[in-house]
CSV table of C-alpha atoms in Angstrom, one decimal:
chain,number,residue,atom,x,y,z
S,1,MET,CA,-0.1,0.0,-0.1
S,2,ASN,CA,1.2,3.5,-0.9
S,3,GLU,CA,1.0,6.3,1.7
S,4,ILE,CA,-2.3,7.6,-0.1
S,5,ALA,CA,-4.0,4.5,0.1
S,6,ILE,CA,-3.3,4.2,4.3
S,7,LYS,CA,-4.6,7.8,4.6
S,8,THR,CA,-7.7,7.5,3.0
S,9,LEU,CA,-10.5,4.8,2.9
S,10,ASN,CA,-13.9,5.0,1.7
S,11,GLY,CA,-13.3,8.5,0.5
S,12,VAL,CA,-12.6,9.3,4.1
S,13,ASN,CA,-9.1,11.1,5.1
S,14,VAL,CA,-8.4,9.2,7.8
S,15,GLU,CA,-5.6,11.1,9.1
S,16,GLN,CA,-7.8,14.3,8.8
S,17,LEU,CA,-10.3,12.4,11.0
S,18,MET,CA,-7.8,11.3,13.8
S,19,ASP,CA,-6.2,14.6,13.8
S,20,THR,CA,-9.7,16.1,14.4
S,21,ILE,CA,-10.1,13.7,17.1
S,22,GLU,CA,-7.0,14.5,19.0
S,23,ALA,CA,-7.7,18.7,18.5
S,24,VAL,CA,-10.9,18.1,20.2
S,25,LYS,CA,-8.9,16.6,22.9
S,26,GLY,CA,-6.7,19.5,23.1
S,27,ASP,CA,-9.6,22.5,22.9
S,28,PRO,CA,-13.4,21.3,23.8
S,29,GLU,CA,-14.8,24.0,22.3
S,30,ILE,CA,-13.4,23.0,18.5
S,31,ALA,CA,-16.6,20.5,18.8
S,32,LEU,CA,-19.2,23.0,19.3
S,33,PHE,CA,-21.5,23.8,16.3
S,34,SER,CA,-24.2,25.9,15.3
S,35,PHE,CA,-26.2,24.8,12.1
S,36,ARG,CA,-28.8,27.5,10.7
S,37,SER,CA,-31.3,27.6,7.9
S,38,ASN,CA,-33.7,30.0,6.7
S,39,THR,CA,-37.1,29.2,5.0
S,40,GLN,CA,-39.7,31.2,2.7
S,41,TRP,CA,-42.8,30.1,2.4
S,42,ILE,CA,-43.7,30.4,-1.3
S,43,LYS,CA,-47.6,29.5,-1.5
S,44,GLY,CA,-49.8,26.7,0.2
S,45,GLY,CA,-47.7,23.5,1.0
S,46,HIS,CA,-44.7,25.0,-1.0
S,47,CYS,CA,-41.4,26.4,0.7
S,48,LYS,CA,-37.8,26.9,-0.1
S,49,THR,CA,-35.0,26.6,2.5
S,50,GLU,CA,-31.4,28.1,2.1
S,51,ILE,CA,-29.0,26.4,3.9
S,52,ASN,CA,-25.3,28.1,3.9
S,53,GLY,CA,-23.2,29.4,6.9
S,54,PHE,CA,-22.6,27.7,10.4
S,55,TYR,CA,-20.6,28.2,13.1
S,56,GLY,CA,-17.9,25.1,14.0
S,57,ALA,CA,-14.2,24.8,15.3
S,58,LYS,CA,-14.4,28.4,16.8
S,59,GLN,CA,-15.2,30.5,13.7
S,60,GLU,CA,-18.1,31.1,10.8
S,61,ASP,CA,-17.6,28.3,8.2
S,62,THR,CA,-17.2,30.0,4.7
S,63,SER,CA,-16.5,26.9,2.6
S,64,ARG,CA,-19.8,27.4,0.7
S,65,SER,CA,-19.7,29.7,-2.1
S,66,LYS,CA,-23.7,29.5,-2.6
S,67,PRO,CA,-26.7,28.4,-0.3
S,68,PHE,CA,-27.9,25.0,-0.6
S,69,ILE,CA,-31.9,25.1,-1.4
S,70,LEU,CA,-34.0,22.8,-0.5
S,71,GLU,CA,-38.2,23.0,-1.6
S,72,GLY,CA,-40.7,21.4,0.4
S,73,ASP,CA,-44.3,20.8,-0.9
S,74,GLU,CA,-46.8,17.9,-0.4
S,75,PRO,CA,-48.3,15.7,-3.0
S,76,PRO,CA,-51.6,16.7,-4.5
S,77,VAL,CA,-53.5,14.0,-2.1
S,78,LEU,CA,-52.4,16.3,1.0
S,79,LEU,CA,-53.3,19.8,-1.4
S,80,GLY,CA,-49.9,20.4,-2.6
S,81,GLU,CA,-48.3,20.6,-6.4
S,82,ASN,CA,-45.3,18.2,-6.1
S,83,ASN,CA,-42.8,20.9,-5.7
S,84,GLY,CA,-40.3,18.9,-3.6
S,85,PRO,CA,-40.5,15.9,-1.2
S,86,ASN,CA,-42.9,16.8,2.0
S,87,ALA,CA,-41.4,17.4,5.5
S,88,VAL,CA,-41.8,14.0,7.0
S,89,GLU,CA,-40.1,12.3,4.1
S,90,ALA,CA,-37.1,15.1,4.4
S,91,VAL,CA,-37.0,13.8,8.2
S,92,LEU,CA,-36.3,10.3,6.3
S,93,HIS,CA,-33.7,11.4,4.0
S,94,ALA,CA,-32.2,13.1,7.1
S,95,LEU,CA,-31.8,9.9,8.9
S,96,ALA,CA,-30.6,8.1,6.2
S,97,SER,CA,-27.6,10.7,5.3
S,98,CYS,CA,-26.8,10.9,9.2
S,99,LEU,CA,-26.4,6.8,9.1
S,100,SER,CA,-24.6,6.9,6.0
S,101,VAL,CA,-22.1,9.6,7.3
S,102,GLY,CA,-21.6,7.6,10.7
S,103,ILE,CA,-21.2,4.0,9.1
S,104,VAL,CA,-18.7,5.5,6.7
S,105,TYR,CA,-16.3,7.5,8.8
S,106,ASN,CA,-16.4,4.8,11.6
S,107,ALA,CA,-15.7,1.9,8.7
S,108,SER,CA,-12.9,4.3,7.8
S,109,ALA,CA,-11.7,4.5,11.5
S,110,MET,CA,-11.7,0.9,12.0
S,111,GLY,CA,-10.0,-0.1,8.9
S,112,ILE,CA,-13.0,-1.4,7.2
S,113,ARG,CA,-13.6,-1.2,3.6
S,114,ILE,CA,-16.9,-0.3,2.5
S,115,ASP,CA,-17.9,-1.3,-1.5
S,116,ALA,CA,-21.6,-0.3,-1.2
S,117,LEU,CA,-24.2,1.0,1.2
S,118,ASN,CA,-28.1,1.2,0.4
S,119,LEU,CA,-30.3,2.5,3.2
S,120,ALA,CA,-34.5,1.9,2.3
S,121,LEU,CA,-36.4,3.8,5.3
S,122,ASP,CA,-40.1,3.8,5.9
S,123,GLY,CA,-42.2,5.2,8.4
S,124,GLN,CA,-45.5,5.3,9.1
S,125,LEU,CA,-48.0,8.0,10.0
S,126,ASP,CA,-51.7,8.6,10.9
S,127,LEU,CA,-52.6,11.9,9.9
S,128,HIS,CA,-55.6,12.2,12.4
S,129,ALA,CA,-53.7,14.6,14.8
S,130,PHE,CA,-52.6,16.8,12.1
S,131,LEU,CA,-56.3,17.1,10.6
S,132,GLY,CA,-57.3,17.9,14.2
S,133,LEU,CA,-59.5,14.6,14.3
S,134,SER,CA,-57.9,13.1,17.6
S,135,GLU,CA,-55.6,13.9,20.1
S,136,ASN,CA,-55.0,10.5,21.3
S,137,VAL,CA,-52.8,9.5,18.0
S,138,ARG,CA,-49.4,11.2,17.9
S,139,PRO,CA,-49.0,13.4,14.6
S,140,GLY,CA,-45.7,12.2,13.7
S,141,TYR,CA,-44.2,8.8,12.9
S,142,ARG,CA,-45.6,6.1,15.1
S,143,GLN,CA,-42.2,4.4,14.3
S,144,LEU,CA,-39.2,4.2,11.5
S,145,GLU,CA,-37.7,1.1,10.1
S,146,VAL,CA,-34.2,1.1,8.4
S,147,LYS,CA,-33.0,-1.5,6.4
S,148,VAL,CA,-29.5,-1.4,5.5
S,149,LYS,CA,-27.7,-3.7,2.6
S,150,VAL,CA,-23.5,-3.2,2.8
S,151,ASP,CA,-21.3,-4.9,0.6
S,152,THR,CA,-18.1,-5.4,2.2
S,153,ASN,CA,-15.5,-8.1,3.0
S,154,ALA,CA,-15.5,-7.2,6.6
S,155,PRO,CA,-16.7,-10.3,8.6
S,156,ARG,CA,-20.6,-9.9,9.9
S,157,GLU,CA,-19.4,-9.5,13.6
S,158,LYS,CA,-17.3,-6.9,12.4
S,159,ILE,CA,-20.0,-4.8,10.9
S,160,GLU,CA,-22.4,-5.2,13.9
S,161,GLU,CA,-19.8,-3.8,16.2
S,162,LEU,CA,-19.7,-1.0,13.8
S,163,PHE,CA,-23.5,-0.3,13.9
S,164,ALA,CA,-23.7,-0.9,17.2
S,165,TYR,CA,-21.5,1.9,17.5
S,166,VAL,CA,-23.1,4.2,15.1
S,167,GLN,CA,-26.2,3.8,16.6
S,168,LYS,CA,-24.6,5.4,19.9
S,169,THR,CA,-23.4,8.1,18.4
S,170,SER,CA,-25.6,9.0,15.4
S,171,PRO,CA,-26.8,12.7,15.9
S,172,VAL,CA,-30.0,12.5,13.9
S,173,LEU,CA,-30.7,9.3,15.3
S,174,ASP,CA,-30.6,10.4,18.8
S,175,ILE,CA,-32.7,13.5,17.3
S,176,ILE,CA,-35.5,11.0,16.4
S,177,ARG,CA,-35.3,8.4,19.1
S,178,ASN,CA,-35.2,10.9,22.1
S,179,PRO,CA,-36.4,14.6,23.0
S,180,VAL,CA,-35.0,17.6,21.8
S,181,PRO,CA,-36.3,21.0,22.9
S,182,VAL,CA,-37.8,23.2,20.4
S,183,ILE,CA,-38.1,27.2,21.3
S,184,LEU,CA,-40.6,28.7,19.0
S,185,GLU,CA,-41.1,32.6,18.9
S,186,ILE,CA,-43.2,34.6,16.9
S,187,VAL,CA,-40.8,37.5,16.4
S,188,LYS,CA,-42.9,39.6,13.8
S,189,VAL,CA,-46.7,39.9,13.5
H,1,MET,CA,-65.6,37.7,-3.2
H,2,ASN,CA,-66.2,35.3,-6.2
H,3,GLU,CA,-66.6,31.6,-5.6
H,4,ILE,CA,-62.6,31.2,-6.6
H,5,ALA,CA,-61.6,33.5,-3.8
H,6,ILE,CA,-63.8,31.7,-1.1
H,7,LYS,CA,-62.5,28.3,-2.2
H,8,THR,CA,-59.1,28.9,-2.3
H,9,LEU,CA,-56.9,30.9,0.5
H,10,ASN,CA,-53.0,31.6,1.0
H,11,GLY,CA,-52.8,28.8,-2.2
H,12,VAL,CA,-55.0,26.3,0.0
H,13,ASN,CA,-57.8,24.6,-1.5
H,14,VAL,CA,-59.8,24.9,1.9
H,15,GLU,CA,-63.0,22.9,0.0
H,16,GLN,CA,-60.7,20.0,-0.4
H,17,LEU,CA,-59.1,20.3,3.1
H,18,MET,CA,-62.4,20.0,4.7
H,19,ASP,CA,-63.7,17.3,2.2
H,20,THR,CA,-60.7,15.4,3.3
H,21,ILE,CA,-61.4,15.8,7.1
H,22,GLU,CA,-64.9,14.8,6.4
H,23,ALA,CA,-63.5,12.0,4.4
H,24,VAL,CA,-61.3,10.5,7.2
H,25,LYS,CA,-64.0,11.2,9.6
H,26,GLY,CA,-66.2,8.5,7.5
H,27,ASP,CA,-63.5,6.2,7.3
H,28,PRO,CA,-60.4,6.2,9.7
H,29,GLU,CA,-58.2,4.5,7.1
H,30,ILE,CA,-58.0,6.8,4.8
H,31,ALA,CA,-55.7,9.1,7.4
H,32,LEU,CA,-52.9,5.9,7.2
H,33,PHE,CA,-49.9,6.9,5.2
H,34,SER,CA,-46.4,5.1,4.8
H,35,PHE,CA,-43.5,7.4,3.6
H,36,ARG,CA,-40.4,5.9,2.3
H,37,SER,CA,-36.8,6.8,0.9
H,38,ASN,CA,-33.8,5.0,-0.7
H,39,THR,CA,-30.5,6.6,-0.1
H,40,GLN,CA,-27.0,5.0,-1.8
H,41,TRP,CA,-23.9,6.2,-0.3
H,42,ILE,CA,-21.6,7.8,-3.0
H,43,LYS,CA,-18.3,8.7,-1.3
H,44,GLY,CA,-17.2,9.8,2.0
H,45,GLY,CA,-19.6,11.9,3.3
H,46,HIS,CA,-21.9,11.9,0.1
H,47,CYS,CA,-25.2,10.5,-0.5
H,48,LYS,CA,-28.0,10.7,-2.7
H,49,THR,CA,-32.0,10.0,-1.5
H,50,GLU,CA,-34.5,9.1,-4.0
H,51,ILE,CA,-38.0,10.1,-2.8
H,52,ASN,CA,-40.7,8.8,-4.9
H,53,GLY,CA,-43.8,6.7,-3.8
H,54,PHE,CA,-45.9,6.2,-0.7
H,55,TYR,CA,-49.1,5.0,0.6
H,56,GLY,CA,-51.9,6.8,1.6
H,57,ALA,CA,-55.5,7.6,1.3
H,58,LYS,CA,-55.9,3.5,0.7
H,59,GLN,CA,-53.6,3.5,-2.2
H,60,GLU,CA,-50.4,4.1,-3.8
H,61,ASP,CA,-49.5,7.5,-4.7
H,62,THR,CA,-48.5,7.7,-8.3
H,63,SER,CA,-48.5,11.9,-9.0
H,64,ARG,CA,-45.0,12.0,-8.8
H,65,SER,CA,-43.8,11.5,-12.5
H,66,LYS,CA,-39.9,11.5,-11.1
H,67,PRO,CA,-38.0,10.7,-7.9
H,68,PHE,CA,-37.0,13.9,-5.6
H,69,ILE,CA,-33.3,13.5,-4.9
H,70,LEU,CA,-31.6,15.0,-2.0
H,71,GLU,CA,-27.7,14.9,-1.8
H,72,GLY,CA,-26.4,14.9,1.7
H,73,ASP,CA,-22.4,15.5,2.5
H,74,GLU,CA,-20.5,17.1,5.2
H,75,PRO,CA,-18.3,20.6,4.7
H,76,PRO,CA,-14.8,20.1,4.4
H,77,VAL,CA,-14.4,20.9,8.2
H,78,LEU,CA,-16.4,17.7,8.7
H,79,LEU,CA,-14.3,15.7,6.1
H,80,GLY,CA,-16.5,16.3,3.3
H,81,GLU,CA,-16.4,18.0,0.1
H,82,ASN,CA,-20.2,20.5,0.5
H,83,ASN,CA,-22.1,18.2,-2.5
H,84,GLY,CA,-25.1,18.9,-0.3
H,85,PRO,CA,-26.2,20.5,3.4
H,86,ASN,CA,-25.3,17.7,6.1
H,87,ALA,CA,-27.8,15.5,7.9
H,88,VAL,CA,-28.6,17.6,11.0
H,89,GLU,CA,-29.0,20.7,8.1
H,90,ALA,CA,-31.9,18.5,6.6
H,91,VAL,CA,-33.4,18.2,10.0
H,92,LEU,CA,-33.7,22.1,10.2
H,93,HIS,CA,-35.4,22.3,6.7
H,94,ALA,CA,-37.7,19.0,7.7
H,95,LEU,CA,-38.8,21.0,11.0
H,96,ALA,CA,-39.4,24.3,8.9
H,97,SER,CA,-40.8,22.8,5.7
H,98,CYS,CA,-43.8,21.1,8.5
H,99,LEU,CA,-44.5,24.0,10.6
H,100,SER,CA,-44.9,26.0,7.2
H,101,VAL,CA,-47.5,24.0,5.8
H,102,GLY,CA,-49.0,23.5,9.7
H,103,ILE,CA,-49.3,27.2,9.9
H,104,VAL,CA,-50.5,28.3,6.1
H,105,TYR,CA,-52.9,25.2,6.2
H,106,ASN,CA,-54.4,25.9,9.4
H,107,ALA,CA,-54.2,29.4,9.0
H,108,SER,CA,-56.3,28.9,5.6
H,109,ALA,CA,-59.0,26.8,7.4
H,110,MET,CA,-59.5,29.6,10.3
H,111,GLY,CA,-59.8,31.9,7.3
H,112,ILE,CA,-56.6,34.0,8.0
H,113,ARG,CA,-54.8,35.2,4.9
H,114,ILE,CA,-50.6,35.3,5.1
H,115,ASP,CA,-49.0,37.5,3.1
H,116,ALA,CA,-45.5,36.2,4.1
H,117,LEU,CA,-43.6,33.4,6.4
H,118,ASN,CA,-40.1,33.4,7.2
H,119,LEU,CA,-38.7,30.6,9.8
H,120,ALA,CA,-35.1,31.2,10.7
H,121,LEU,CA,-33.7,28.0,12.5
H,122,ASP,CA,-30.6,27.8,14.6
H,123,GLY,CA,-29.7,24.3,16.3
H,124,GLN,CA,-26.6,23.6,18.8
H,125,LEU,CA,-24.5,20.5,18.6
H,126,ASP,CA,-21.7,19.1,20.5
H,127,LEU,CA,-19.4,17.1,18.4
H,128,HIS,CA,-17.9,15.1,21.3
H,129,ALA,CA,-20.4,11.8,21.2
H,130,PHE,CA,-20.4,11.4,17.6
H,131,LEU,CA,-16.0,11.6,17.6
H,132,GLY,CA,-16.3,9.0,20.5
H,133,LEU,CA,-14.9,11.5,23.1
H,134,SER,CA,-17.9,11.7,25.5
H,135,GLU,CA,-20.8,9.3,26.3
H,136,ASN,CA,-22.0,12.1,28.6
H,137,VAL,CA,-22.8,14.6,25.7
H,138,ARG,CA,-25.9,13.7,23.8
H,139,PRO,CA,-24.8,13.3,19.7
H,140,GLY,CA,-27.9,15.2,18.4
H,141,TYR,CA,-29.1,19.1,18.9
H,142,ARG,CA,-29.1,20.0,22.5
H,143,GLN,CA,-31.9,22.3,21.8
H,144,LEU,CA,-33.6,24.3,18.6
H,145,GLU,CA,-34.8,27.6,18.1
H,146,VAL,CA,-37.3,28.9,15.6
H,147,LYS,CA,-37.8,32.4,14.8
H,148,VAL,CA,-41.0,32.6,12.9
H,149,LYS,CA,-41.9,36.0,11.2
H,150,VAL,CA,-45.7,36.4,9.8
H,151,ASP,CA,-46.8,39.4,7.7
H,152,THR,CA,-50.7,39.2,8.2
H,153,ASN,CA,-53.6,41.6,8.8
H,154,ALA,CA,-55.0,39.3,11.7
H,155,PRO,CA,-54.4,40.3,15.5
H,156,ARG,CA,-51.9,39.1,17.3
H,157,GLU,CA,-53.6,37.1,19.8
H,158,LYS,CA,-55.3,35.1,16.5
H,159,ILE,CA,-52.0,34.2,15.6
H,160,GLU,CA,-51.1,33.0,18.8
H,161,GLU,CA,-53.7,30.7,19.0
H,162,LEU,CA,-52.8,29.6,15.3
H,163,PHE,CA,-49.0,29.1,16.5
H,164,ALA,CA,-50.8,26.8,19.9
H,165,TYR,CA,-52.5,24.7,17.8
H,166,VAL,CA,-49.7,23.7,15.1
H,167,GLN,CA,-47.3,23.1,18.0
H,168,LYS,CA,-49.6,20.3,19.0
H,169,THR,CA,-50.3,18.9,15.4
H,170,SER,CA,-47.0,19.1,13.7
H,171,PRO,CA,-45.5,15.7,12.5
H,172,VAL,CA,-42.3,17.2,12.2
H,173,LEU,CA,-42.3,18.9,15.7
H,174,ASP,CA,-43.8,15.9,17.2
H,175,ILE,CA,-40.8,13.7,15.9
H,176,ILE,CA,-37.8,16.0,17.0
H,177,ARG,CA,-39.8,16.9,20.6
H,178,ASN,CA,-40.7,13.3,21.2
H,179,PRO,CA,-39.0,10.0,21.0
H,180,VAL,CA,-39.7,7.9,17.8
H,181,PRO,CA,-38.9,4.2,17.9
H,182,VAL,CA,-36.6,3.4,15.2
H,183,ILE,CA,-36.0,-0.3,14.1
H,184,LEU,CA,-32.5,-0.6,12.2
H,185,GLU,CA,-32.0,-3.9,10.5
H,186,ILE,CA,-28.7,-5.1,8.5
H,187,VAL,CA,-30.5,-7.1,5.8
H,188,LYS,CA,-27.3,-8.0,3.9
H,189,VAL,CA,-23.8,-8.1,4.4
């Protein structure tokens, strides 16, 4: 193996990952991040979110030359025009994206090569609460199922160890599995 | 006011909304939805999610001619290449999009005209857990702040009533504020 092959695995710069861990050990403030979004309502169920700067590693990030735009809307059966996936579908992407990063980064740190990775998600939701027809049904997902396919030459017990670790440390999995306080403020009417 | 002006408010077909509520009262199964996503890992922190069909109103939805594609990645400071917003930023969009729909649909049902609506979100996250450096810090957001600006001619108390109702019935707000069980299964190694 040449030097580049040692430093990078699964497209992850393992050396930078180890350096980041060492840096945070030396200065815990490096690990404090603040992420932001700005959403403009367009019409009906349609909105557009801009995501650009964030604070992290003790400074404002300037790596993005223009904002990412995410559109949200409902399908016609939910009174929208399909200008984008709806909000609960966006939750599925957020969770899958987080698990993907968690699996690949930690596999790289453990020396596991991943050849392919696919995550299929399914969530069941009862609209009674959203429509104001029941206070006994929760508005959100009753349950989420995640089916993961991994192509790797690592043994199954190694992958199970990896998945157990990812489940303990995944930010979005924690946000969904456990309560997060949300403070809502009307700043202008 | 002509007939069209009565039926549609804020781009929401209020008549269809009322019809949906009546239909669900008559047959609760109409309210059962199942949403799905499929995510393919690309390289490093980069993945692509396809969102297309879902089950709802007692049938498979066929309204979307092609899948929505959402890309996720990390910024360079988190070892990625900025091919998309990261997973915890996608959570912010999901929440804002859900609140936008909740505010606008319920305002329409209450006869409140919304002229403009903006949601600014901010979430604080400590990477110690993700980096495996602490089991006392949670991996996800410690707290989320949502600042809402509304342009409307409705009185403030009416808007506060609307917001209180939206907070009780928003699917993604419920998913974030309260625990959702997530079942993770490795279907292939």
